[in-house]
GROMACS .gro file of C-alpha atoms in nm:
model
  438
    1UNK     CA    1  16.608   9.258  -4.821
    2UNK     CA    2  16.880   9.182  -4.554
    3UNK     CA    3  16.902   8.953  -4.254
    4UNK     CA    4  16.785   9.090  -3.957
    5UNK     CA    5  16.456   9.270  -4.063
    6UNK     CA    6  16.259   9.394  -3.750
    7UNK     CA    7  15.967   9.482  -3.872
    8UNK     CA    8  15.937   9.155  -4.125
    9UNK     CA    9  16.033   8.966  -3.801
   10UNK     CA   10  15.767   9.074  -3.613
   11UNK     CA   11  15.507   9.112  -3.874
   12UNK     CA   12  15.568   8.703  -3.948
   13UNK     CA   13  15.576   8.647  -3.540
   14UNK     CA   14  15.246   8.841  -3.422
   15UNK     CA   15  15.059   8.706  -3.783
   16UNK     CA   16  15.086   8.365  -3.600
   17UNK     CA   17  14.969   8.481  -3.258
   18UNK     CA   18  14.688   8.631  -3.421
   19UNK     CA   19  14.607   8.332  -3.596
   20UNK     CA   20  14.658   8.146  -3.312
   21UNK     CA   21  14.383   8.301  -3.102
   22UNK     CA   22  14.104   8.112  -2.981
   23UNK     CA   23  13.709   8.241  -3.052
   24UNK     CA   24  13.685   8.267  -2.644
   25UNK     CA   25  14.002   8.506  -2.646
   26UNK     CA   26  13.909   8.871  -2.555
   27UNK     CA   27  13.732   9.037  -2.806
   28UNK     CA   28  13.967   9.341  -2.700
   29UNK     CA   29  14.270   9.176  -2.687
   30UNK     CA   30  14.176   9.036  -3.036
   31UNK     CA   31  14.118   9.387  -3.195
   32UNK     CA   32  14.427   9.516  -3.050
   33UNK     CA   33  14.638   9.241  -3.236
   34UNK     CA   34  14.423   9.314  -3.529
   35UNK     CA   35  14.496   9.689  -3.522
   36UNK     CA   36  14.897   9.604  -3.513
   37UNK     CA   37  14.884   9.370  -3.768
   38UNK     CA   38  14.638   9.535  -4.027
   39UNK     CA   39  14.488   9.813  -3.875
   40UNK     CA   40  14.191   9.881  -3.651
   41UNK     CA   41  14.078  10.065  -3.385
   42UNK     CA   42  14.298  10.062  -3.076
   43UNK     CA   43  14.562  10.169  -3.357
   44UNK     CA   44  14.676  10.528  -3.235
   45UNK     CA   45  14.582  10.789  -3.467
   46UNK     CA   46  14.947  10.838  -3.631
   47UNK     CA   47  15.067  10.528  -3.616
   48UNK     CA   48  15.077  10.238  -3.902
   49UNK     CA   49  15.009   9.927  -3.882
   50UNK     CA   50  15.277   9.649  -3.942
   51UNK     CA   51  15.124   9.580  -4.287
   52UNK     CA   52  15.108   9.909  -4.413
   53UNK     CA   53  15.449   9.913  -4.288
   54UNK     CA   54  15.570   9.643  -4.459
   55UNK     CA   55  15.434   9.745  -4.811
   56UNK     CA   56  15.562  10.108  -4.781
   57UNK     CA   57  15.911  10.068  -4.576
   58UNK     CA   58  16.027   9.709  -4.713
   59UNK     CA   59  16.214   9.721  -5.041
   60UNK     CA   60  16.210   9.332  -5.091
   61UNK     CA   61  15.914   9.088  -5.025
   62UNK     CA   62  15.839   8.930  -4.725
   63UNK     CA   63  15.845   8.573  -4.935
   64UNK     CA   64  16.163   8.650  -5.042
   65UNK     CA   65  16.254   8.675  -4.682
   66UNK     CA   66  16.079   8.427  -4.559
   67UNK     CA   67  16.269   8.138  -4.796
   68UNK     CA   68  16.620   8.260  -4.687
   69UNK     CA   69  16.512   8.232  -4.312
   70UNK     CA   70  16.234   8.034  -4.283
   71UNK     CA   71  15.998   7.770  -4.457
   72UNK     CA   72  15.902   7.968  -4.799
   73UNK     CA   73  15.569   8.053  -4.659
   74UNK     CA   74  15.680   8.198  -4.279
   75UNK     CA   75  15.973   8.341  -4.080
   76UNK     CA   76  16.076   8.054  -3.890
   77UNK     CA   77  16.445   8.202  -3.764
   78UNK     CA   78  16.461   8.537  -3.610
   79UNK     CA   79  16.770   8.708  -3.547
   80UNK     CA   80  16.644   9.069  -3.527
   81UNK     CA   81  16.353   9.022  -3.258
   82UNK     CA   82  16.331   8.828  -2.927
   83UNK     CA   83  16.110   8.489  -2.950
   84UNK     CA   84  16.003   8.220  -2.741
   85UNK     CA   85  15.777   7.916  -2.670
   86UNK     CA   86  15.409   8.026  -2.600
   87UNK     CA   87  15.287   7.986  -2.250
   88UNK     CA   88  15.219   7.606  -2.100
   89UNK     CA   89  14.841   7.700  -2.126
   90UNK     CA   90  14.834   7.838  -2.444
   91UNK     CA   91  15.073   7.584  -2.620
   92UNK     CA   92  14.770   7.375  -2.779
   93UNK     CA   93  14.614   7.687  -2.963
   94UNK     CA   94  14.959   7.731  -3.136
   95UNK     CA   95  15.091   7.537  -3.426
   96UNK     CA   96  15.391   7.314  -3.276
   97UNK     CA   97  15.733   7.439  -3.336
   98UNK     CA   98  15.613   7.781  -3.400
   99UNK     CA   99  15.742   8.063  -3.129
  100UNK     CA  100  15.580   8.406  -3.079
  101UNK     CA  101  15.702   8.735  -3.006
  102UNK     CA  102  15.860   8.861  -2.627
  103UNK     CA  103  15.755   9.201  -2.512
  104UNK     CA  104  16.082   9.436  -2.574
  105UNK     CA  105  16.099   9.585  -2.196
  106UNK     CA  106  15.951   9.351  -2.000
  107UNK     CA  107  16.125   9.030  -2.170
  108UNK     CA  108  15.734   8.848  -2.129
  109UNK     CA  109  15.612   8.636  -2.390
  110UNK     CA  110  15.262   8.786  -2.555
  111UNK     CA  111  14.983   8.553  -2.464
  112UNK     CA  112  14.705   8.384  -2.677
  113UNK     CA  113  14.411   8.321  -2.439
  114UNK     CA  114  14.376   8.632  -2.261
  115UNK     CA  115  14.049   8.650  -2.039
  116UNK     CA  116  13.917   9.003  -1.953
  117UNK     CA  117  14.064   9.000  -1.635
  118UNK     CA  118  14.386   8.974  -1.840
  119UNK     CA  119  14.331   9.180  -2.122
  120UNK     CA  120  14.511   9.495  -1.958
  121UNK     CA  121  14.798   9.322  -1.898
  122UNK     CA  122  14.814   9.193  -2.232
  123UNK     CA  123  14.766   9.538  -2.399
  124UNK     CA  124  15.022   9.704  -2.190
  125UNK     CA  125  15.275   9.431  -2.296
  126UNK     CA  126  15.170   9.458  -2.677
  127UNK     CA  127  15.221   9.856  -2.609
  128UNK     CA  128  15.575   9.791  -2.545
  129UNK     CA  129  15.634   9.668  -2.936
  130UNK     CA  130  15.777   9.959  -3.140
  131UNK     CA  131  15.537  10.211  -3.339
  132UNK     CA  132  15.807  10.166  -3.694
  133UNK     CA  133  16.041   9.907  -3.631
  134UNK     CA  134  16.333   9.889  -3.833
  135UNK     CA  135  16.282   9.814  -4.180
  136UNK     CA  136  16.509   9.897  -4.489
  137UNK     CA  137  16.321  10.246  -4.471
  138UNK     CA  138  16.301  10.451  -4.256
  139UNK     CA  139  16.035  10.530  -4.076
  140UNK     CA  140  15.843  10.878  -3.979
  141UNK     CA  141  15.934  10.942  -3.686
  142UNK     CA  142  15.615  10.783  -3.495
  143UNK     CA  143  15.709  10.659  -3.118
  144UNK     CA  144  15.344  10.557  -3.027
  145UNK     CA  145  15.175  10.233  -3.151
  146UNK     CA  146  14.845  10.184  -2.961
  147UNK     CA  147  14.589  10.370  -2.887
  148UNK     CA  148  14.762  10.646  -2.593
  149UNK     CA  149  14.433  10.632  -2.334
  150UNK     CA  150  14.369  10.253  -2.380
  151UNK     CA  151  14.730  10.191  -2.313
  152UNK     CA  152  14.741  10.427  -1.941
  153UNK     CA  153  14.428  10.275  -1.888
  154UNK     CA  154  14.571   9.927  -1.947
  155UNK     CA  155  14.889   9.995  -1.799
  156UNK     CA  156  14.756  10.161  -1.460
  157UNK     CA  157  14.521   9.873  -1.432
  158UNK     CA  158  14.772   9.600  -1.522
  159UNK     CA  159  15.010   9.725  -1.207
  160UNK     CA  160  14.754   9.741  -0.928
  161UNK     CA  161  14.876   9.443  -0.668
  162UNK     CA  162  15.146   9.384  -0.906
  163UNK     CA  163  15.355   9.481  -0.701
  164UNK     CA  164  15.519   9.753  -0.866
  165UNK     CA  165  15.767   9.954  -0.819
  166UNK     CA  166  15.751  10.279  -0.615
  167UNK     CA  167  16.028  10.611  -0.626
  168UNK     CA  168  15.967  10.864  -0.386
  169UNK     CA  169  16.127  11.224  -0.470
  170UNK     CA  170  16.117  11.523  -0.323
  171UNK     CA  171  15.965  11.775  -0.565
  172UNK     CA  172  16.111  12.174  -0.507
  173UNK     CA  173  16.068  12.462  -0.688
  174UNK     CA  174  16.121  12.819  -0.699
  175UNK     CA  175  16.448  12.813  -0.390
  176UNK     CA  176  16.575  13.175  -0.524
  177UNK     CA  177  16.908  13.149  -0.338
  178UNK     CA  178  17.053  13.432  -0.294
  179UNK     CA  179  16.669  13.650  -0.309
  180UNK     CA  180  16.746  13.803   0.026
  181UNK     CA  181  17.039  13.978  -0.179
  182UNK     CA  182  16.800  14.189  -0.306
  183UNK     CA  183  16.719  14.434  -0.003
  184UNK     CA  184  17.097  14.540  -0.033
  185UNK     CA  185  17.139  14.539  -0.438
  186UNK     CA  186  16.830  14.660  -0.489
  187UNK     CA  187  16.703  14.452  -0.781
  188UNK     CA  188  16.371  14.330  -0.864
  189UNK     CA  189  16.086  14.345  -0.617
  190UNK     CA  190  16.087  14.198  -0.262
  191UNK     CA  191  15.888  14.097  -0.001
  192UNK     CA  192  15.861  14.319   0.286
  193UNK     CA  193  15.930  14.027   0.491
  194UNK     CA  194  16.251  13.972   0.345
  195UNK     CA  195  16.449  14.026   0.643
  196UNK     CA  196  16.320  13.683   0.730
  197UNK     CA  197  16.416  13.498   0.423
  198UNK     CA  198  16.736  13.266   0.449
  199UNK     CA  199  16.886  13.089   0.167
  200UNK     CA  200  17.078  12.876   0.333
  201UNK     CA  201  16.845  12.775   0.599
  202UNK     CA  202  16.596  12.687   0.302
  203UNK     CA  203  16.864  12.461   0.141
  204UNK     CA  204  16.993  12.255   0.406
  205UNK     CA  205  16.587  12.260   0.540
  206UNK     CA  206  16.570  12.038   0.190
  207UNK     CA  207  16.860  11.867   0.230
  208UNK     CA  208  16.687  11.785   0.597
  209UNK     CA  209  16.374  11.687   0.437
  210UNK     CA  210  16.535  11.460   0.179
  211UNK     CA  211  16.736  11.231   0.399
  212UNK     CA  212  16.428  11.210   0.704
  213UNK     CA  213  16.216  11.104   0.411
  214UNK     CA  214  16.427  10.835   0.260
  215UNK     CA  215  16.360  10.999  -0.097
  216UNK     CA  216  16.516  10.823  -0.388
  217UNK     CA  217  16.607  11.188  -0.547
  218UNK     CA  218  16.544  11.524  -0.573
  219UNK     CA  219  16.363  11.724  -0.857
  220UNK     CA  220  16.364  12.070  -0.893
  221UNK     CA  221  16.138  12.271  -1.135
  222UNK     CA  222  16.327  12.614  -1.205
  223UNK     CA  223  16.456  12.886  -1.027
  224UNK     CA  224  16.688  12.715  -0.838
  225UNK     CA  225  16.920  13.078  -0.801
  226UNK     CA  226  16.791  13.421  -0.791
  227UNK     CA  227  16.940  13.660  -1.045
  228UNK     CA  228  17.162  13.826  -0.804
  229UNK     CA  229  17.366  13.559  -0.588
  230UNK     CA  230  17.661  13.576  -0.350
  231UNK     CA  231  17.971  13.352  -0.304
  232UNK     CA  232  17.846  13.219   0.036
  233UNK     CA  233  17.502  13.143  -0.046
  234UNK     CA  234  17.620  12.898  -0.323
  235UNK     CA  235  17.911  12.755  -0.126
  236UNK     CA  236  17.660  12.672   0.136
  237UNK     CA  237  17.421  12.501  -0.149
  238UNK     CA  238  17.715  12.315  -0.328
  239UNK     CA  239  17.800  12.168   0.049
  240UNK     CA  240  17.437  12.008   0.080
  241UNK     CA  241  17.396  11.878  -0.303
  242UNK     CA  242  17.749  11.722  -0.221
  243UNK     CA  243  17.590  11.546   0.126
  244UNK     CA  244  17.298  11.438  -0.082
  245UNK     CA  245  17.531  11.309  -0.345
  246UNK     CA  246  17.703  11.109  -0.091
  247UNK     CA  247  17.395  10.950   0.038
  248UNK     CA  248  17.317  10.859  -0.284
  249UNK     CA  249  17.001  11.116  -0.327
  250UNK     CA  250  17.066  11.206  -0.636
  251UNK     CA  251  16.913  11.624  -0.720
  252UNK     CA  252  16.778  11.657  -1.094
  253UNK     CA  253  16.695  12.002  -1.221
  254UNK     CA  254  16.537  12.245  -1.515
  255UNK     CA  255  16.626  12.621  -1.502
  256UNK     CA  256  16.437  12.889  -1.545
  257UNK     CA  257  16.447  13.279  -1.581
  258UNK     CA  258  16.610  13.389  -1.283
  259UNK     CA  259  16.878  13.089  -1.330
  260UNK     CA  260  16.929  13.271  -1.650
  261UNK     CA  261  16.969  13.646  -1.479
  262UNK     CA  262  17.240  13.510  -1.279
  263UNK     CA  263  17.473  13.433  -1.514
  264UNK     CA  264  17.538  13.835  -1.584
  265UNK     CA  265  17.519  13.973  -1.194
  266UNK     CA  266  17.542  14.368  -1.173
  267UNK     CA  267  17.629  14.414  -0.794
  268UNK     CA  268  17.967  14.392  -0.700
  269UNK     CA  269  17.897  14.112  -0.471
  270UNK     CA  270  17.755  13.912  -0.683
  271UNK     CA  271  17.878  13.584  -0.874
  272UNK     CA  272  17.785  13.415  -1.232
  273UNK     CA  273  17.549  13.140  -1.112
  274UNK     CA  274  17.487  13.008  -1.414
  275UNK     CA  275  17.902  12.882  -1.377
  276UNK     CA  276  17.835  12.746  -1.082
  277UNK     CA  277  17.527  12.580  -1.228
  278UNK     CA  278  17.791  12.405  -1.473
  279UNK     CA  279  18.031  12.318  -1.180
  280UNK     CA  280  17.780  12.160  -1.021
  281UNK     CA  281  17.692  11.918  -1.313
  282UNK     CA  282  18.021  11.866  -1.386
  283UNK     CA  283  18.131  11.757  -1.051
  284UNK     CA  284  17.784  11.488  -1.054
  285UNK     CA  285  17.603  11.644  -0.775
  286UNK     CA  286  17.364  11.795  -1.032
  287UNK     CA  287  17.191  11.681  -1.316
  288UNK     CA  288  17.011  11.886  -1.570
  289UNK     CA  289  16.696  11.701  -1.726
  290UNK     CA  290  16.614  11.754  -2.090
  291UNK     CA  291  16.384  11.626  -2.326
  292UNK     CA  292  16.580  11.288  -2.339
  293UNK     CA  293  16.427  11.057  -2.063
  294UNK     CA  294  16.640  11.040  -1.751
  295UNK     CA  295  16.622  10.732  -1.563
  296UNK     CA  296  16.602  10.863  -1.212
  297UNK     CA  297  16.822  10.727  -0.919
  298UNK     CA  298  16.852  10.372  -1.092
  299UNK     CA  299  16.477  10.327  -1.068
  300UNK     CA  300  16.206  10.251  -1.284
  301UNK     CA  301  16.057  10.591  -1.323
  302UNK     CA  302  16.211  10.825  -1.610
  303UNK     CA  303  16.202  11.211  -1.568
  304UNK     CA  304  16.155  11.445  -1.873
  305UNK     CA  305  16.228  11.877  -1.873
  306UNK     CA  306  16.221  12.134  -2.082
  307UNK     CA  307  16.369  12.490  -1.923
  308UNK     CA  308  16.343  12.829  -1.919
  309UNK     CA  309  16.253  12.935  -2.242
  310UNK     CA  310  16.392  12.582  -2.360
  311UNK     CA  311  16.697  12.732  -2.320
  312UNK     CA  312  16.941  12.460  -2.170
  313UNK     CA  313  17.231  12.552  -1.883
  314UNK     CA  314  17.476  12.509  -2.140
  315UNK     CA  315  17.319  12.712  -2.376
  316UNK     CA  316  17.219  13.015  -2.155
  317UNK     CA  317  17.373  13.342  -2.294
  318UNK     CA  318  17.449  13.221  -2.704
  319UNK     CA  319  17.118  13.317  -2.794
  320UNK     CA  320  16.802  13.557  -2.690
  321UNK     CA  321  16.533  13.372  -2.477
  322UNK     CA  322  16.232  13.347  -2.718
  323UNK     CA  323  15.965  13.132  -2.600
  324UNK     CA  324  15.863  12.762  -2.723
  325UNK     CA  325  15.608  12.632  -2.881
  326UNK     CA  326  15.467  12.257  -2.810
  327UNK     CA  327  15.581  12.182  -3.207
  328UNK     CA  328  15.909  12.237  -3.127
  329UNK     CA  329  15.973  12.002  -2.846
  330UNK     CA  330  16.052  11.630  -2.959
  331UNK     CA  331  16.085  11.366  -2.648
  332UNK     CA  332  16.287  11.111  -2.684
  333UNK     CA  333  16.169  10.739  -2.674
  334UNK     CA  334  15.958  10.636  -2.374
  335UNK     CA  335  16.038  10.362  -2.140
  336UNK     CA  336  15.692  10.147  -2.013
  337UNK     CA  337  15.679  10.410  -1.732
  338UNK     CA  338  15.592  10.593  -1.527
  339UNK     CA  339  15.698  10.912  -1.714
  340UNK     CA  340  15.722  11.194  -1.567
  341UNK     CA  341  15.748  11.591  -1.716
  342UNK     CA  342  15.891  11.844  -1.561
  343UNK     CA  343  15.832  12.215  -1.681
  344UNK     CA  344  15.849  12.594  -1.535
  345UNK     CA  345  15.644  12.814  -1.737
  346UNK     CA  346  15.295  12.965  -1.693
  347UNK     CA  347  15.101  12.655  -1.803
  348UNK     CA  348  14.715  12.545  -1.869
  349UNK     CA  349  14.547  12.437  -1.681
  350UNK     CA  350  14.631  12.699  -1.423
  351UNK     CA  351  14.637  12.950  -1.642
  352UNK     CA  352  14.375  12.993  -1.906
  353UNK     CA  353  14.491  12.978  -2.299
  354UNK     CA  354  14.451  13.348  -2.323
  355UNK     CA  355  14.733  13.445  -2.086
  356UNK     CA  356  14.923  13.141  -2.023
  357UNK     CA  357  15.261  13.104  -2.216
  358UNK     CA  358  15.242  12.721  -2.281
  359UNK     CA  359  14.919  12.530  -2.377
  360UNK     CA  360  15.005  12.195  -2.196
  361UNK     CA  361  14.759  11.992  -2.345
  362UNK     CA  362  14.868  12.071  -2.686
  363UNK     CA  363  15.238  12.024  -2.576
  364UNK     CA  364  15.120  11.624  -2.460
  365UNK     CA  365  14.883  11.567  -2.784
  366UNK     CA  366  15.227  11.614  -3.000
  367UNK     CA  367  15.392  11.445  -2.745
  368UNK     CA  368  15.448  11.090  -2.826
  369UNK     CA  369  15.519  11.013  -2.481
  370UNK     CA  370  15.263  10.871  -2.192
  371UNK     CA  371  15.321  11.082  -1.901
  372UNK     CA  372  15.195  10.974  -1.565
  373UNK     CA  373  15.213  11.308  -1.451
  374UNK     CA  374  15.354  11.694  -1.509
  375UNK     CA  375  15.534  11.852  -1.258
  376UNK     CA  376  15.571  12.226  -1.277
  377UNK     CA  377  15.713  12.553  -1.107
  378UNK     CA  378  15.685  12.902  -1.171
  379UNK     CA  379  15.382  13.033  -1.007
  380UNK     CA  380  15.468  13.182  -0.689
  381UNK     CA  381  15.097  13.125  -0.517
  382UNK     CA  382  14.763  12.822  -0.563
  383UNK     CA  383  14.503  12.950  -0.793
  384UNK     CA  384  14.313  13.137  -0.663
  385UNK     CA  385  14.467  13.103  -0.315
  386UNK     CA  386  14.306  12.809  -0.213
  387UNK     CA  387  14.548  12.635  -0.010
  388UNK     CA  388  14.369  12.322  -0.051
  389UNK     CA  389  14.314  12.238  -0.396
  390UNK     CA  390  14.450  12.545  -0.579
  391UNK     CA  391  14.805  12.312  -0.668
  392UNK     CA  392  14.655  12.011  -0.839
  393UNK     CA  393  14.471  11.997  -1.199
  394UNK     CA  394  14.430  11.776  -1.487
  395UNK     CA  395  14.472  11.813  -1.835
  396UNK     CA  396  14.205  11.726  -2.109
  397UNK     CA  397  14.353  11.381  -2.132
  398UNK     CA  398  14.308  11.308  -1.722
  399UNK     CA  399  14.714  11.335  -1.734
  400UNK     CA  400  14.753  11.465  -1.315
  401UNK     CA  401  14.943  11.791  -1.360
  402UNK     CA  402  15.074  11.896  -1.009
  403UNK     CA  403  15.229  12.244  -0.850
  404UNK     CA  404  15.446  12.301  -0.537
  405UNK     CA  405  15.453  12.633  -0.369
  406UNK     CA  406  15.802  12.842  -0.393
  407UNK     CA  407  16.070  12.666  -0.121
  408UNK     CA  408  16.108  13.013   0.008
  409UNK     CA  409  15.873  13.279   0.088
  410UNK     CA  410  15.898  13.489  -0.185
  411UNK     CA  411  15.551  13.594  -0.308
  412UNK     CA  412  15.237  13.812  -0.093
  413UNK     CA  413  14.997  13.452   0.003
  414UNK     CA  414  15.319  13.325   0.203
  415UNK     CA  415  15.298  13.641   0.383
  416UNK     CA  416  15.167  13.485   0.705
  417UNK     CA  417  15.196  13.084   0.568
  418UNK     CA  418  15.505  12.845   0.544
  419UNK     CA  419  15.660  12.812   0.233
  420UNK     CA  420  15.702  12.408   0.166
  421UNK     CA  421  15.792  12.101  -0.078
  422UNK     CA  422  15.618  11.799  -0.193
  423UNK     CA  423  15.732  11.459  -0.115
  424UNK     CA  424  15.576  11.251  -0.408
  425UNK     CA  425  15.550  10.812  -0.420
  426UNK     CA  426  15.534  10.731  -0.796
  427UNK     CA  427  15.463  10.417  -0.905
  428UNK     CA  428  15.236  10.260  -1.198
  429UNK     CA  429  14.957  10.241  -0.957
  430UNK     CA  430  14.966  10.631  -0.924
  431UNK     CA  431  15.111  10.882  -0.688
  432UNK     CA  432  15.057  11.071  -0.367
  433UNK     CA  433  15.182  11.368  -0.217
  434UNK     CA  434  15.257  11.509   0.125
  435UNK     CA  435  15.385  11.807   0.180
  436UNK     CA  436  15.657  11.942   0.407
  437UNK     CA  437  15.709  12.297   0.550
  438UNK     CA  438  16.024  12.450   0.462
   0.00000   0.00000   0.00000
C-alpha cells in the first residue's frame, strides 16, 4: 500500500471521532458516523461504507499502513486528507494529540458533541466526505455517501439564517427567434397572431429584464432559435448576449428540437443557426450546459443540462436524434449545492408516464446528484391552463420541478395573455420566483 491512501486516511481519522463521541452526543449524528464507518442506516442505498471499502478496495493492510505513517496501531500523519485540531469545546472528549477529519468543501472541522439543534449541520458537513475515496482500487462509480433525503433535509435546514448565499437568474425558454419567419416560408404551424410576434423585441425585452433585475445570469431551457431563422434576427440577438456579456450577466443554455431544425434551413432567406449557435460559444457570450456541473456566474450555485434529444450543439447533425433514457445520463460530481437541472423534454410530472418522453423521477433516482430544483422548457402552455399553479410540481422525492411559459407568444393560451420569464433567487434556504411579462 502507498503513501497517500484516502480512504485508509480517513477511515483511521473518522474511527477516532467516532470513538471520541460522548453518550450525550446526538443519537443521529452518532448513527450517521456509524453508517460511514461500518454501515448503518443513514448509509445511502448504493453506497459502502469505509470498512467494506477498505477490505474490498485496499490491497495492503491498514496496520501495515499505519506503522509506516503512524504509531503501529493508528494513522497519525496524513498526507492524502485535510486534518485538524478538534473544536475548543470538544477538545476534552478527544485523545490529546490526535486530529480529526476537515469537511472537503467547506474546509470545517467535523464536530464531536453535536446537540440536536446541531445535528443538521453536522450531517451536511459529513455529506461532503466522498462516497469511494481513493484507494489502490478503484471504486464503482458511487458519488453519493449518505442517505440523499436526510442530507437535503439536513442541508436546507443547516442554511436557514446562515446566511447563505443567494444567485438570482433569469430563467427563459422557448424564444423561437426567427418564428415570425414562418408566415412568409411557410413552415410549421403558426399562430394567427403572428403578425404580432417580434423576435427582436422579445430578445432585447430579456436583455431589459436581466439588467433592471440585477440577475447574476441567464438560463435558457431550449429552443432558443426557430428552425427557420434570418440573418437579422440573429445579428440583433448576438448584439444583446454581447451587452449582457459586458455587464457581466453571463447567458447559459440547452438546445432543443427547433435549435436542431435550424442548422439545415430550406428558405432562401434563411441561415444555419446551429453555426451561429457555435459562434456564439466560441466568442464567450454563450455557454452550453451539459451534464458536467457548471458553476454559474462565479457563484455558489452549479447548473446541470441535458438537450434536445441529448444531442449536444456540437454534436447536432453526426448522428439521428433518438431519444434518452434516464440510464444513460451520468452527472458529474456534485458540489454541496444548490444544484440545479435544466432539461427540455416532455417530462413527469406534467405529463403522465404514459405519454411523457422522460420519466423525471427515474432520471433523479439514478442520479447521484442532489438537485435543489429542475428547471424545464418545452411545453408551450400550464397544465391544464391554469395560470396559477399549472407551472410548478414536485417530483416523488419533494425535488421542486418548475416551468416558464414560451418568451414569445407562440402557442393558442397566449392568444389573449403575455408571454413572460421567471426571475428565480436560489439559495440553500430555497427559491422564489416572480415573473416578468415579455
Amino acid at each position: 500500500m502507498s503513501a497517500g491512501n484516502e480512504l485508509t486516511e480517513f477511515y483511521d481519522c473518522l474511527a477516532v471521532l467516532y470513538r471520541s463521541l460522548p453518550s450525550e452526543a446526538d443519537s443521529e449524528w452518532q448513527e450517521a458516523v456509524k453508517s460511514v464507518l461500518y454501515g448503518g442506516e443513514l448509509l445511502a442505498d448504493e453506497a459502502s461504507c469505509y470498512g467494506s471499502q477498505q477490505k474490498d478496495r485496499n490491497l495492503g493492510k491498514r496496520k501495515e499502513y499505519a506503522q509506516r505513517h503512524g504509531n503501529g496501531k493508528r494513522v497519525t500523519e496524513f498526507s492524502a486528507i485535510t486534518v485538524a485540531e478538534p473544536r475548543a469545546s470538544d477538545r476534552r472528549y478527544v485523545p490529546s494529540d490526535e486530529k480529526l477529519p476537515v469537511a472537503p468543501e467547506s474546509g470545517d472541522v467535523l464536530p464531536v458533541k453535536v446537540t440536536s439543534e446541531e445535528v443538521d449541520r453536522a450531517i451536511a458537513l459529513l455529506a461532503e466526505f466522498p462516497a469511494e475515496p481513493a484507494a489502490d482500487r478503484p471504486g464503482v462509480g458511487v458519488d453519493v455517501l449518505l442517505d440523499p433525503a436526510r442530507v437535503r433535509e439536513a442541508r436546507q435546514t443547516a442554511s436557514q439564517g446562515a446566511g447563505d448565499e443567494e444567485t438570482t437568474v433569469l430563467f427563459v425558454s422557448d424564444t423561437h427567434l426567427g418564428y415570425e419567419n414562418r408566415a412568409e416560408t411557410g413552415s410549421g404551424k403558426a399562430m394567427s397572431w403572428i403578425d404580432e410576434i417580434s423576435s427582436r423585441e422579445t430578445v432585447h425585452r430579456i436583455r431589459t429584464i436581466a439588467i433592471e433585475q440585477d440577475v447574476d445570469a441567464v438560463l435558457h431551457t431550449r429552443d432558443v432559435l426557430d428552425h427557420e431563422v434570418d440573418p437579422v434576427t440573429l445579428d440583433a440577438a448576438a448584439s444583446n448576449l454581447d451587452i449582457l456579456s459586458q455587464l457581466g450577466i453571463p447567458v447559459y443554455c440547452i438546445i432543443g428540437t427547433h435549435d436542431h431544425n435550424a442548422a439545415n434551413p430550406q428558405h432562401s432567406g434563411s441561415v444555419d443557426g446551429i453555426a451561429w449557435l457555435k459562434e456564439q460559444v466560441s466568442d464567450g457570450t454563450l455557454t452550453e450546459l451539459s451534464a458536467t456541473p457548471t458553476t454559474v456566474a462565479g457563484r455558489s450555485l452549479d447548473v446541470y443540462g441535458v438537450s434536445a434529444e441529448n444531442v449536444g450543439i456540437d454534436d447536432v447533425g453526426t448522428y439521428k436524434s433518438r431519444g434518452w433514457r434516464p440510464s444513460e445520463i451520468t452527472f458529474g460530481k456534485a458540489s454541496p449545492g444548490p444544484n440545479v437541472l435544466c432539461l427540455h423534454e416532455g417530462m413527469t410530472p406534467y405529463r403522465s408516464r404514459s405519454v411523457a418522453d422522460v420519466d423525471l423521477d427515474e432520471l433523479l433516482t439514478e442520479s447521484h446528484v442532489l438537485f435543489d430544483c429542475v428547471l424545464v422548457g418545452d411545453e408551450h402552455r400550464p397544465k391544464h391552463d391554469d395560470f396559477e399553479n399549472g407551472y410548478a410540481f414536485e417530483t416523488q422525492d419533494g425535488t421542486p420541478v418548475l416551468y416558464t411559459g414560451p418568451a414569445a407568444r407562440v402557442s393558442w393560451p397566449y392568444r389573449d395573455r403575455d408571454a413572460f420569464v421567471t426571475v428565480l433567487t436560489i439559495s440553500d434556504s430555497g427559491i422564489t420566483t416572480t415573473r416578468h411579462t415579455v
